[in-house]
Steps between C-alpha positions, in 0.01 A plus 500: 500500500218517748509392860291204602372368831774370726497307824710582804586130517734279301783745437816333372739784583606646833487855628836660419641832620763704313783568746493880549817708518514648755292260708153647551504702177170513308667585168325325208665182378526311172494120486564269205539134417569336160348170389515290183219360285535245216501630143168331416584449133242226458749233389375263765807530721428843641165566670296814445341725761139415582430750780677736740358652817687747722397600853637782715430654840704757691554666834547830323424613146619269221531523122533169313682458167584201284752576224448873562124476445294618795225263606341666801238772472540850642377521857611417852640159595364515855158549654390774741649324804824412323390149404672362185274470196570180305464523123528236228587563134500310174870536406517288185532796260808632685709183463761408239712197420832493682584740783221701664511740795259582782550857626341656809511855636411511870438825685296681762127428513261779403359540849807410708620851586367838389124474434379527140142609418278193478766274653498450876833477685578158640454443874793386712859434403585464131655155434822450302462508122440145375362319196344160429501368142451189294479424128389163364556430129327186372662331199346276235680188626335537840804642675516837673751780543451661840653829619452602863613773738805367686876561532548449125376857445752785502423851622641852518394861520472725197433858397233563767679635808187545709130497433189547711146549369395856571847612615706468185768310314864550399644330192862506382489380142871416475425206732262339254601159361378463143376151417480360853153355429629322187706189425878531492532763773795450737369501858819358655530801733140472618435321830260219591196584711437349839215268584255699711451389859125550460373247245135549593240492222206588725494871414495450121172603336352478152446823304123482558561491876720811512223758558543859378866501401438260216305773319811719472628484141647715224214648296693707248781741424434874534720760330614823662309810387733797550829613652634825639822626656470512875733581787876539518760293322305434182215309661202414279142429606323234293119497514287191430177698499335313785591314816565131452671199658773312323868500410697716262664398176768744379704477180835682486858514370755636747874477576598210726462583868237771450256498792137601453252556783123467450283642780131411486255773606122478544448873427667793324764679710313832454220355708738498796810284526350152479637199678727289281332161513775295340841556345660281234865534399680347205865511398569464128727235352575732206326293233263629232125495563508372857169441675438557870203317646480410869473134572303541822444867591145629451383858548179705528567827314421748223832684462862385481777744588808402299855587602810405302345430160610770254220636278249225578213452259154413632477242220772298678274450805210261548334319789391138525169564675352266761140412569487671842353843570734797544487686829357203688 
């Protein structure tokens, strides 16, 4: 589902802001809205889907899902000055007859706080997290089903307690809601967003106008090379063999409530105690074969110092590597 050219004009939705608790919090938010499509059985009474185009822009970093299928590509949602990047997607393959669901995850922009190599920090004050969305489904009888960002969405926080690119992320997996991006999920306890005071479209840019940040993308998954015991309390040092930029993926099975700390280091501790350049923390839900992968935190590192994971195996660690140079 590739992104196409998109104009900053003609948006059908409005900028909406998840209401943070407490006010001013930058904790990542989840948003969802269900919608219904005809069954399209071809009997002449029920139209079929002809086309479906989805557009999204964000003041922050956004991930777009329809029926739990991710549409947007890896990469930042904002340009080097914090300007929202508008993207358009062919969504027809994600749709089904009956109830469908749009799901959005909205969090801190890549350059909003701690600098990340290849990504410049934004100038000035960071605006409230907000998203702009519309989906237009054209049917064979000439009618349309339109879904837009407004008060019909529902939002809440999730397993990510905090997250900043370059600084780190904390996830508490017991707070995950299975199936929230799918039909049939009960969102009665979720709250509606508010309509943003700033409805300006002037800052929105196309992907080809977003300068250097648009080149940042996931280029592959690199496995850890070795591991060794290190430091007090059963710490383990995991080595990826070279310095790289990306985010960890860790597979594990632990008792509920177990807390694991992952400190990212650019050099081996024997070379002099290196500065920890980002710390991720996850708390297990106690299920089998859990996976920890930061939603937003990115790090520039070679080694990961692991605390709280009994007998870790290097095979359980990998990195989703980005197309930016390490040590920049």
